[in-house]
Short mmCIF file of C-alpha atoms and ligand atoms in Angstrom, two decimals:
data_model
loop_
_atom_site.label_atom_id
_atom_site.label_comp_id
_atom_site.label_asym_id
_atom_site.label_seq_id
_atom_site.Cartn_x
_atom_site.Cartn_y
_atom_site.Cartn_z
CA MET A 1 -28.22 20.60 -22.29
CA ALA A 2 -26.52 22.40 -19.64
CA LYS A 3 -27.56 21.44 -15.89
CA THR A 4 -29.16 23.72 -13.94
CA THR A 5 -29.95 24.11 -10.28
CA SER A 6 -33.42 23.65 -8.72
CA ARG A 7 -33.38 27.64 -8.95
CA GLY A 8 -32.84 27.61 -12.19
CA LYS A 9 -29.14 28.98 -12.36
CA PRO A 10 -26.44 27.27 -14.25
CA ALA A 11 -24.92 24.41 -11.96
CA THR A 12 -21.27 24.90 -10.88
CA PRO A 13 -19.42 22.04 -11.89
CA ARG A 14 -18.25 20.15 -8.99
CA LYS A 15 -14.43 20.03 -8.40
CA ARG A 16 -13.20 16.55 -8.48
CA HIS A 17 -10.37 15.82 -6.00
CA PRO A 18 -7.86 13.04 -6.32
CA ARG A 19 -8.53 10.88 -3.59
CA SER A 20 -4.45 11.77 -2.25
CA VAL A 21 -5.93 15.15 -1.72
CA VAL A 22 -9.82 14.53 -0.70
CA GLN A 23 -11.91 17.12 0.58
CA ARG A 24 -11.95 17.91 4.17
CA LYS A 25 -15.57 18.05 5.25
CA ASN A 26 -16.61 21.68 6.78
CA THR A 27 -13.00 23.54 5.35
CA SER A 28 -12.07 23.80 1.85
CA LEU A 29 -8.70 22.38 2.57
CA PRO A 30 -8.03 19.45 0.90
CA ILE A 31 -6.51 16.26 2.91
CA SER A 32 -2.58 15.95 1.45
CA VAL A 33 -1.34 12.24 1.81
CA PHE A 34 1.98 13.31 2.10
CA ALA A 35 1.18 15.75 4.76
CA ASN A 36 -0.21 12.84 6.83
CA VAL A 37 2.96 10.94 6.64
CA MET A 38 4.94 13.95 7.59
CA LYS A 39 2.54 14.38 10.90
CA GLN A 40 3.02 10.80 11.74
CA PHE A 41 6.84 11.12 10.96
CA ASP A 42 6.75 14.40 13.36
CA ALA A 43 4.77 12.54 16.27
CA ALA A 44 7.25 9.80 16.46
CA ALA A 45 10.40 11.95 16.03
CA ARG A 46 9.00 14.06 18.85
CA LYS A 47 8.97 10.91 21.21
CA LEU A 48 12.24 10.39 20.18
CA LYS A 49 14.53 13.71 20.39
CA LEU A 50 17.05 12.95 17.99
CA ASP A 51 19.24 15.30 15.90
CA LYS A 52 16.86 18.00 14.23
CA SER A 53 19.18 18.08 11.29
CA LEU A 54 19.23 14.17 10.76
CA LEU A 55 15.42 14.04 11.27
CA GLU A 56 14.87 16.46 8.32
CA PHE A 57 17.76 14.73 6.30
CA ILE A 58 15.78 11.24 6.39
CA LYS A 59 12.09 12.83 6.29
CA MET A 60 12.06 14.52 2.88
CA PRO A 61 12.18 12.63 -0.53
CA ARG A 62 15.65 11.99 -1.72
CA ARG A 63 14.69 12.80 -5.37
CA SER A 64 11.41 12.79 -7.20
CA THR A 65 11.16 12.47 -11.29
CA ILE A 66 8.06 13.45 -13.42
CA ALA A 67 8.14 12.55 -16.97
CA LYS A 68 6.12 13.05 -19.90
CA LEU A 69 5.48 9.66 -21.45
CA PRO A 70 3.91 10.15 -25.27
CA VAL A 71 2.21 6.85 -26.33
CA ARG A 72 0.84 5.65 -29.44
CA MET A 73 -2.63 4.40 -29.18
CA ASP A 74 -4.31 1.76 -30.66
CA ASP A 75 -6.41 4.76 -33.39
CA GLY A 76 -3.04 5.85 -34.37
CA ASN A 77 -2.74 8.91 -32.48
CA TYR A 78 -0.54 10.31 -29.71
CA ARG A 79 -1.36 10.38 -26.24
CA MET A 80 0.49 12.10 -23.13
CA PHE A 81 0.57 10.50 -19.88
CA THR A 82 2.64 11.56 -16.51
CA GLY A 83 4.58 9.55 -14.56
CA TYR A 84 6.20 9.43 -11.52
CA ARG A 85 9.39 8.15 -9.60
CA VAL A 86 9.82 9.09 -6.00
CA GLN A 87 12.85 7.73 -4.26
CA HIS A 88 12.59 8.57 -0.69
CA SER A 89 15.58 7.00 0.89
CA ILE A 90 18.58 4.46 -0.15
CA ALA A 91 19.93 5.08 3.48
CA ARG A 92 19.31 1.19 4.15
CA GLY A 93 19.72 0.08 0.61
CA PRO A 94 18.38 0.32 -2.68
CA ALA A 95 14.95 2.27 -3.19
CA LYS A 96 12.04 0.04 -3.12
CA GLY A 97 8.22 0.24 -3.97
CA GLY A 98 5.36 -0.39 -6.25
CA ILE A 99 4.20 1.53 -9.55
CA ARG A 100 0.42 2.47 -9.18
CA TYR A 101 -1.80 3.13 -12.56
CA HIS A 102 -4.80 5.01 -11.26
CA PRO A 103 -6.15 7.86 -12.94
CA ASP A 104 -5.88 9.78 -9.61
CA VAL A 105 -1.89 9.35 -8.79
CA THR A 106 -0.53 12.68 -8.09
CA LEU A 107 3.16 13.52 -7.15
CA ASP A 108 1.94 13.95 -3.39
CA GLU A 109 0.52 10.58 -3.40
CA VAL A 110 3.69 9.33 -4.82
CA GLN A 111 5.70 10.92 -2.27
CA ALA A 112 3.66 9.88 0.47
CA LEU A 113 3.84 6.41 -0.79
CA ALA A 114 7.67 6.54 -1.15
CA SER A 115 7.95 7.34 2.36
CA TRP A 116 5.73 4.92 4.00
CA MET A 117 8.32 2.32 2.17
CA THR A 118 10.97 3.66 4.25
CA TRP A 119 9.52 3.17 7.18
CA LYS A 120 7.94 -0.20 6.25
CA CYS A 121 11.19 -1.58 5.02
CA ALA A 122 12.83 -0.48 8.46
CA VAL A 123 10.07 -1.83 10.35
CA VAL A 124 10.40 -5.65 8.99
CA ASN A 125 14.35 -4.89 8.81
CA ILE A 126 14.85 -5.81 5.49
CA PRO A 127 18.08 -4.05 3.56
CA PHE A 128 15.83 -1.28 1.52
CA GLY A 129 15.27 1.82 1.27
CA GLY A 130 11.67 3.76 0.10
CA GLY A 131 10.45 4.54 -3.50
CA LYS A 132 7.57 4.61 -5.59
CA GLY A 133 6.15 5.46 -8.85
CA GLY A 134 2.82 5.89 -10.49
CA ILE A 135 1.31 6.97 -13.95
CA VAL A 136 -1.82 8.75 -14.47
CA CYS A 137 -4.23 6.68 -16.45
CA ASP A 138 -7.21 4.08 -16.18
CA PRO A 139 -5.63 0.73 -16.94
CA GLN A 140 -9.48 -0.54 -17.29
CA GLU A 141 -9.57 2.04 -20.36
CA LEU A 142 -6.37 0.79 -21.85
CA SER A 143 -5.78 -2.02 -24.08
CA GLU A 144 -3.48 -4.37 -23.62
CA GLY A 145 -1.21 -3.21 -26.34
CA GLU A 146 -1.76 0.54 -25.26
CA LEU A 147 -0.81 -0.90 -21.21
CA GLU A 148 2.40 -2.53 -22.88
CA ARG A 149 3.71 0.40 -24.74
CA LEU A 150 3.23 2.99 -21.92
CA THR A 151 4.77 0.54 -19.32
CA ARG A 152 7.83 0.42 -21.74
CA ARG A 153 7.90 4.24 -22.62
CA TYR A 154 7.84 4.85 -18.47
CA VAL A 155 11.09 2.18 -18.10
CA ALA A 156 12.90 3.63 -20.86
CA ASP A 157 12.21 6.98 -19.88
CA LEU A 158 13.54 6.50 -16.36
CA ILE A 159 15.74 3.76 -17.17
CA ASP A 160 18.84 5.27 -15.30
CA LEU A 161 17.15 5.79 -11.94
CA PHE A 162 16.37 1.66 -11.90
CA GLY A 163 18.59 -1.44 -10.89
CA PRO A 164 18.80 -4.22 -8.61
CA ASP A 165 21.18 -1.98 -6.88
CA VAL A 166 19.54 1.25 -6.84
CA ASP A 167 15.80 1.35 -7.31
CA ILE A 168 13.74 -1.89 -7.51
CA PRO A 169 9.94 -1.26 -8.28
CA ALA A 170 6.85 -4.02 -7.65
CA PRO A 171 3.39 -3.90 -8.32
CA ASP A 172 1.02 -1.85 -6.72
CA VAL A 173 -2.81 -0.58 -7.42
CA GLY A 174 -3.65 -1.34 -11.43
CA THR A 175 -0.44 -3.04 -12.13
CA GLY A 176 0.60 -6.69 -11.56
CA PRO A 177 2.70 -9.48 -12.60
CA LYS A 178 2.15 -8.85 -16.46
CA VAL A 179 3.32 -5.13 -16.23
CA MET A 180 6.56 -6.15 -14.36
CA GLY A 181 7.45 -8.67 -16.88
CA TRP A 182 7.26 -5.95 -19.66
CA PHE A 183 9.26 -4.20 -17.09
CA MET A 184 11.74 -6.33 -16.71
CA ASP A 185 12.16 -6.97 -20.68
CA THR A 186 12.56 -3.35 -21.09
CA TYR A 187 15.12 -2.53 -18.84
CA MET A 188 17.42 -5.62 -20.19
CA MET A 189 17.52 -3.81 -23.51
CA LYS A 190 19.72 -1.81 -22.14
CA GLY A 191 22.58 -4.55 -22.13
CA SER A 192 22.75 -8.36 -23.02
CA ALA A 193 22.80 -9.28 -19.01
CA SER A 194 20.05 -11.29 -17.26
CA ILE A 195 18.70 -9.07 -14.54
CA PRO A 196 15.88 -10.39 -13.22
CA GLY A 197 15.90 -8.82 -9.73
CA VAL A 198 15.41 -4.73 -10.98
CA VAL A 199 11.79 -5.44 -10.59
CA THR A 200 9.85 -7.97 -7.98
CA GLY A 201 5.94 -9.21 -8.18
CA LYS A 202 7.16 -10.59 -11.61
CA PRO A 203 5.19 -14.07 -12.81
CA VAL A 204 7.13 -17.04 -11.31
CA LEU A 205 7.92 -18.51 -14.43
CA LEU A 206 10.15 -15.28 -15.21
CA GLY A 207 12.02 -15.38 -12.15
CA GLY A 208 8.83 -14.24 -9.29
CA SER A 209 8.80 -15.85 -6.22
CA LEU A 210 6.08 -18.13 -4.87
CA GLY A 211 4.05 -16.82 -2.31
CA ARG A 212 4.47 -13.16 -3.74
CA ALA A 213 0.91 -12.74 -4.73
CA GLU A 214 -0.50 -13.31 -1.45
CA ALA A 215 2.22 -12.33 0.59
CA THR A 216 0.45 -8.71 1.47
CA GLY A 217 -2.75 -10.76 2.70
CA ARG A 218 -0.63 -13.28 4.32
CA GLY A 219 1.18 -10.12 6.51
CA VAL A 220 -2.40 -9.05 7.34
CA MET A 221 -3.52 -12.25 8.47
CA ILE A 222 -0.51 -12.88 10.47
CA CYS A 223 -0.50 -9.26 12.17
CA THR A 224 -4.18 -9.34 12.89
CA ARG A 225 -3.80 -12.62 14.52
CA GLU A 226 -0.80 -11.60 16.72
CA ALA A 227 -3.02 -8.56 17.67
CA ALA A 228 -6.23 -10.38 18.64
CA ASP A 229 -3.78 -12.54 20.70
CA HIS A 230 -2.53 -9.58 22.39
CA LEU A 231 -6.12 -8.56 23.00
CA GLY A 232 -7.22 -11.94 23.88
CA ILE A 233 -9.68 -12.40 21.08
CA ASN A 234 -10.29 -15.66 19.77
CA LEU A 235 -10.61 -15.50 16.13
CA ALA A 236 -12.70 -18.59 15.98
CA ASP A 237 -15.44 -16.41 17.54
CA ALA A 238 -14.61 -13.12 15.75
CA THR A 239 -16.47 -11.22 13.03
CA ALA A 240 -14.71 -9.05 10.34
CA ALA A 241 -15.24 -6.65 7.37
CA VAL A 242 -13.06 -5.87 4.69
CA GLN A 243 -13.36 -2.62 2.27
CA GLY A 244 -11.51 -3.47 -0.89
CA PHE A 245 -11.79 -7.07 -2.63
CA GLY A 246 -8.44 -7.13 -4.86
CA ASN A 247 -5.47 -8.70 -3.98
CA VAL A 248 -4.78 -7.60 -0.55
CA GLY A 249 -8.70 -7.37 0.82
CA SER A 250 -9.76 -10.70 -0.76
CA VAL A 251 -6.18 -12.68 0.51
CA SER A 252 -6.76 -11.23 4.10
CA ALA A 253 -10.18 -12.17 4.12
CA LEU A 254 -9.33 -15.47 2.64
CA LEU A 255 -6.47 -16.54 5.22
CA LEU A 256 -8.51 -14.67 8.02
CA HIS A 257 -11.51 -16.81 7.23
CA GLU A 258 -9.73 -20.27 6.74
CA LEU A 259 -8.52 -19.43 10.88
CA GLY A 260 -12.12 -19.12 11.68
CA VAL A 261 -13.22 -15.38 11.36
CA LYS A 262 -16.78 -14.72 10.10
CA PHE A 263 -16.82 -11.71 7.45
CA THR A 264 -20.33 -10.13 7.46
CA HIS A 265 -19.38 -7.22 5.52
CA VAL A 266 -17.29 -6.95 1.95
CA SER A 267 -16.97 -3.86 -0.46
CA ASP A 268 -15.20 -2.98 -3.82
CA VAL A 269 -15.31 -0.49 -6.14
CA THR A 270 -19.05 -1.38 -7.78
CA GLY A 271 -20.84 -1.36 -3.91
CA ALA A 272 -20.63 -3.37 -0.77
CA ILE A 273 -23.03 -6.43 0.67
CA SER A 274 -23.69 -7.81 4.04
CA ASN A 275 -25.02 -11.19 5.62
CA PRO A 276 -24.79 -11.44 9.40
CA GLY A 277 -24.57 -15.24 9.31
CA GLY A 278 -21.66 -14.73 7.54
CA ILE A 279 -20.02 -14.86 3.82
CA ASP A 280 -18.37 -17.82 2.46
CA ILE A 281 -15.21 -15.76 1.38
CA HIS A 282 -14.00 -18.86 -0.88
CA ALA A 283 -17.26 -18.40 -2.84
CA LEU A 284 -16.94 -14.58 -2.75
CA VAL A 285 -13.53 -15.10 -4.83
CA THR A 286 -14.98 -17.20 -7.42
CA HIS A 287 -18.31 -14.87 -7.58
CA VAL A 288 -15.77 -11.79 -8.01
CA GLU A 289 -13.56 -13.60 -10.60
CA LYS A 290 -16.54 -14.55 -12.99
CA THR A 291 -18.91 -11.18 -12.63
CA LYS A 292 -15.81 -8.65 -11.53
CA SER A 293 -18.12 -7.41 -8.33
CA VAL A 294 -19.06 -8.34 -5.22
CA LEU A 295 -22.77 -7.53 -5.96
CA GLY A 296 -25.21 -9.95 -6.44
CA PHE A 297 -23.54 -12.76 -4.28
CA PRO A 298 -25.94 -15.07 -2.98
CA GLY A 299 -27.54 -14.83 0.33
CA ALA A 300 -25.92 -11.39 0.94
CA LYS A 301 -28.00 -7.96 0.81
CA LYS A 302 -26.60 -4.89 -0.74
CA ILE A 303 -25.60 -2.36 1.52
CA GLU A 304 -24.30 1.50 1.46
CA SER A 305 -20.56 1.16 0.66
CA ASP A 306 -19.64 3.18 3.84
CA ASP A 307 -21.46 1.07 6.29
CA VAL A 308 -18.71 -1.39 5.89
CA LEU A 309 -16.73 0.86 7.79
CA TYR A 310 -19.25 1.14 10.43
CA ALA A 311 -19.96 -2.29 10.83
CA ASP A 312 -20.23 -3.88 14.46
CA VAL A 313 -17.50 -6.53 13.96
CA ASP A 314 -14.09 -7.03 15.90
CA ILE A 315 -11.99 -6.59 12.92
CA LEU A 316 -12.00 -4.00 10.45
CA ILE A 317 -9.48 -4.09 7.34
CA PRO A 318 -9.57 -1.14 5.19
CA ALA A 319 -7.72 -2.70 1.68
CA ALA A 320 -8.72 -0.08 -1.43
CA LEU A 321 -7.69 3.22 -1.07
CA GLU A 322 -6.01 6.41 1.49
CA ASN A 323 -8.27 8.43 3.22
CA GLN A 324 -11.14 6.64 4.09
CA ILE A 325 -11.13 7.09 7.67
CA THR A 326 -11.14 10.73 8.64
CA GLU A 327 -11.97 13.09 11.68
CA ALA A 328 -15.71 13.06 9.78
CA ASN A 329 -16.22 9.71 10.07
CA ALA A 330 -14.08 7.93 12.84
CA HIS A 331 -16.36 8.37 15.55
CA SER A 332 -18.68 6.12 13.80
CA VAL A 333 -15.97 2.93 13.63
CA ARG A 334 -16.99 0.39 16.12
CA CYS A 335 -14.28 -2.46 15.45
CA ARG A 336 -11.68 -3.55 18.13
CA ILE A 337 -8.84 -4.03 15.62
CA LEU A 338 -8.49 -2.16 12.78
CA ALA A 339 -5.94 -3.43 10.22
CA GLU A 340 -4.42 -1.25 7.67
CA GLY A 341 -4.06 -3.64 4.31
CA ALA A 342 -4.09 -0.48 2.43
CA ASN A 343 -1.78 2.31 2.40
CA GLY A 344 -2.87 5.26 4.57
CA PRO A 345 -6.66 4.56 4.92
CA VAL A 346 -6.80 6.28 8.29
CA THR A 347 -5.72 10.07 8.59
CA PRO A 348 -3.94 11.17 11.99
CA GLU A 349 -6.73 13.25 13.16
CA ALA A 350 -8.74 9.93 12.95
CA ASP A 351 -6.42 8.25 14.64
CA ALA A 352 -6.76 10.05 17.48
CA VAL A 353 -10.23 9.40 17.57
CA LEU A 354 -9.93 5.88 16.98
CA GLN A 355 -7.12 5.24 20.00
CA LYS A 356 -9.32 7.41 22.29
CA ASN A 357 -12.35 4.89 21.74
CA GLY A 358 -9.78 2.02 22.23
CA VAL A 359 -9.37 0.61 18.73
CA LEU A 360 -6.18 -1.01 18.21
CA VAL A 361 -5.01 0.07 15.05
CA ILE A 362 -2.32 -2.38 13.35
CA PRO A 363 -0.33 0.84 11.17
CA ASP A 364 -0.26 -0.03 7.39
CA ILE A 365 4.08 0.20 7.74
CA LEU A 366 3.83 -2.92 9.64
CA CYS A 367 0.20 -4.41 8.63
CA ASN A 368 0.67 -4.41 4.65
CA ALA A 369 4.72 -5.03 5.06
CA GLY A 370 4.38 -9.06 3.59
CA GLY A 371 4.18 -7.45 0.26
CA VAL A 372 7.84 -6.15 0.61
CA THR A 373 8.99 -8.52 2.62
CA VAL A 374 8.48 -11.39 -0.18
CA SER A 375 9.89 -9.03 -2.73
CA TYR A 376 13.04 -9.03 -0.86
CA PHE A 377 12.87 -12.73 -0.58
CA GLU A 378 12.18 -12.47 -4.42
CA TRP A 379 15.39 -10.30 -4.89
CA VAL A 380 17.48 -12.53 -2.91
CA GLN A 381 16.38 -15.75 -4.99
CA ASN A 382 17.20 -13.79 -7.89
CA ARG A 383 20.60 -13.18 -6.69
CA ILE A 384 21.49 -16.33 -5.75
CA GLY A 385 19.76 -18.01 -8.24
CA TYR A 386 17.93 -20.57 -6.42
CA PHE A 387 14.31 -20.85 -5.76
CA TRP A 388 12.66 -21.74 -2.33
CA SER A 389 9.27 -23.67 -1.91
CA GLU A 390 6.21 -21.58 -1.62
CA ASP A 391 6.24 -23.34 2.35
CA GLU A 392 9.87 -22.10 2.90
CA VAL A 393 8.64 -18.49 1.47
CA ASN A 394 5.72 -18.61 3.81
CA ARG A 395 7.59 -19.62 7.04
CA ARG A 396 10.60 -16.84 6.60
CA LEU A 397 7.55 -14.48 6.23
CA GLU A 398 5.78 -15.86 9.38
CA GLU A 399 9.14 -15.19 11.04
CA LYS A 400 9.69 -11.43 9.77
CA MET A 401 6.09 -10.48 10.73
CA VAL A 402 5.57 -12.05 13.85
CA ALA A 403 9.22 -10.28 15.07
CA ALA A 404 8.10 -7.23 13.50
CA PHE A 405 5.23 -7.03 15.46
CA GLY A 406 6.66 -7.99 18.78
CA ASP A 407 9.26 -5.04 18.11
CA VAL A 408 6.49 -2.25 17.13
CA LEU A 409 4.38 -3.45 20.09
CA LYS A 410 7.52 -3.45 22.52
CA MET A 411 8.35 0.35 21.33
CA ALA A 412 4.46 1.16 21.65
CA GLU A 413 4.26 -0.33 25.07
CA GLU A 414 7.58 1.32 26.48
CA HIS A 415 6.73 4.70 25.23
CA LYS A 416 2.96 4.43 26.09
CA THR A 417 1.76 5.34 22.82
CA SER A 418 0.13 3.37 19.63
CA LEU A 419 1.08 1.02 17.22
CA ARG A 420 1.61 3.66 14.57
CA ILE A 421 3.68 5.45 16.47
CA GLY A 422 5.85 2.64 18.01
CA ALA A 423 6.09 1.71 14.43
CA PHE A 424 7.74 5.22 13.21
CA MET A 425 10.05 5.27 16.27
CA LEU A 426 11.24 1.90 15.56
CA ALA A 427 11.70 2.71 11.70
CA ILE A 428 13.21 6.19 12.53
CA THR A 429 15.70 4.42 14.86
CA ARG A 430 17.00 2.05 12.16
CA VAL A 431 17.09 4.69 9.46
CA ILE A 432 19.26 7.30 11.92
CA GLN A 433 21.47 4.39 13.23
CA VAL A 434 22.77 4.00 9.29
CA VAL A 435 22.89 7.25 8.84
CA GLU A 436 25.02 7.96 11.59
CA MET A 437 27.51 5.13 10.56
CA ARG A 438 27.58 5.98 7.07
CA GLY A 439 27.67 10.05 7.96
CA ILE A 440 26.66 12.51 5.31
CA TYR A 441 28.57 13.38 2.67
CA SER A 442 28.60 17.14 1.73
P1 NAD B 501 -5.99 -3.94 -6.21
O1 NAD B 501 -6.10 -3.00 -7.55
O2 NAD B 501 -5.92 -5.32 -6.09
O3 NAD B 501 -7.44 -4.15 -5.09
C1 NAD B 501 -8.21 -2.66 -4.81
C2 NAD B 501 -9.70 -2.98 -4.48
O4 NAD B 501 -10.18 -1.95 -3.65
C3 NAD B 501 -10.84 -3.36 -5.83
O5 NAD B 501 -11.26 -4.50 -4.90
C4 NAD B 501 -11.25 -2.37 -5.64
O6 NAD B 501 -12.63 -2.26 -6.58
C5 NAD B 501 -11.47 -1.70 -4.23
N1 NAD B 501 -11.90 -0.38 -4.13
C6 NAD B 501 -11.50 0.50 -5.03
N2 NAD B 501 -12.09 1.68 -4.66
C7 NAD B 501 -12.92 1.50 -3.61
C8 NAD B 501 -14.19 2.26 -2.90
N3 NAD B 501 -14.14 3.23 -3.01
N4 NAD B 501 -15.11 1.21 -1.92
C9 NAD B 501 -14.29 0.05 -1.48
N5 NAD B 501 -13.63 -0.69 -2.29
C10 NAD B 501 -13.07 0.07 -3.76
O7 NAD B 501 -5.31 -3.16 -5.01
P2 NAD B 501 -4.44 -3.99 -4.17
O8 NAD B 501 -2.90 -4.36 -4.60
O9 NAD B 501 -5.07 -5.03 -3.45
O10 NAD B 501 -4.07 -2.57 -3.22
C11 NAD B 501 -5.05 -2.05 -2.32
C12 NAD B 501 -4.17 -1.04 -0.89
O11 NAD B 501 -3.13 -2.04 -0.61
C13 NAD B 501 -3.69 0.10 -1.71
O12 NAD B 501 -3.46 0.64 -0.47
C14 NAD B 501 -2.04 -0.64 -2.13
O13 NAD B 501 -1.17 0.38 -1.87
C15 NAD B 501 -1.89 -1.58 -0.71
N6 NAD B 501 -0.77 -2.48 -1.06
C16 NAD B 501 -0.85 -3.17 -1.79
C17 NAD B 501 0.13 -4.21 -1.56
C18 NAD B 501 0.23 -5.26 -2.65
O14 NAD B 501 1.23 -6.16 -2.42
N7 NAD B 501 -0.66 -5.58 -3.71
C19 NAD B 501 1.11 -4.14 -0.91
C20 NAD B 501 1.29 -3.13 0.35
C21 NAD B 501 0.02 -2.37 0.35
#
């Protein structure tokens, strides 16, 4: 039966916006993630007073590709999928960035994520540009065989874009080491050479790096620790909340928990839990592995999902999706440090509110750069054909992240601005220096 409103009129179906263009409250305009990056870039560029045409050149994506991907499903029928690959910049080195499998993937989102990769690689000073890819699909709905065929079709269709010196993908939301293994294998069908460096985040047995799976969360922990030190917060007395308990959220929480931080609020896509006395993060990881949900964890009560963002804690880690904190809810955020585990969880308008309220935001292009840093280490190990111990990887990551945090803080303090704008200023300066030295071929 058709749905009706309380007045008996047929209900208008609610239009669902992908999360990269989440509907603004009180207006009909959606929030474009790519527009958010442009605003962040422009705010930093204005402070740098650089050549406008050069800024325009480095700001826009270099190449965006859209592919139709037919895949034979298990029932024998073909289904069409849409895939994207965006190379935002190759000024400092090959394009580098993950591949996302999610129903809400859009070109807008992939362009934004590719752009953030350019700035992220420059902030941690590794020799890569920025790229990102995605396929509009729900990996939970697909069988393993369907996922493998979809991945192989995507790689085969776009094969000329990729290469260890050209464009190097990695996992993102909805993809992981297994997908990267299929990616590498399909790419190698091009010839007979072994080229493991075409992709990072591979299983360790296929040439992946030790420490890669935990690297993003480890980087979030290092940045949070540095920020706490800067503000004079003792982590052993600090409380925290984390939104998203996947790769980034769970590892960040585990490592901070090991430093004595008490997590009182945790959420994932299934819901949220709280325990003012503290949640045992090790036990929660085991619970989620078994049940696929944070809900039902012993000793914690179920709460509204959004309440995790508004928890009265020292540290908040959004580690799920973009556009979670907007101008509509930023006033309710009560933490002292907001560590962006996810890409783009805070909109530029919300950023202004948080800054006014004295929240120290560690921007995504610094905070979650641990993943791409160890991806770089993986690529280096693939090229030299020698593999480092996990301790060696973690030691090098620590060194890179501490240096990047210090560089960003210095830039922000010198220009009396936020860490986000400081990070963008640092990244833009590093990209422009290279572009000026290379010159623009035209
Ligand atoms: P993931 O798929 O492993 O985990 C995502 C988590 O978010 C899951 O726990 C999911 O349940 C949860 N989630 C989804 N929707 C939610 C909602 N509405 N409310 C609360 N929780 C929700 O993904 P990931 O690799 O951990 O990535 C998370 C974020 O970190 C993304 O923005 C990604 O781009 C970014 N990131 C990841 C890496 C990496 O190395 N994996 C590196 C840099 C940035």
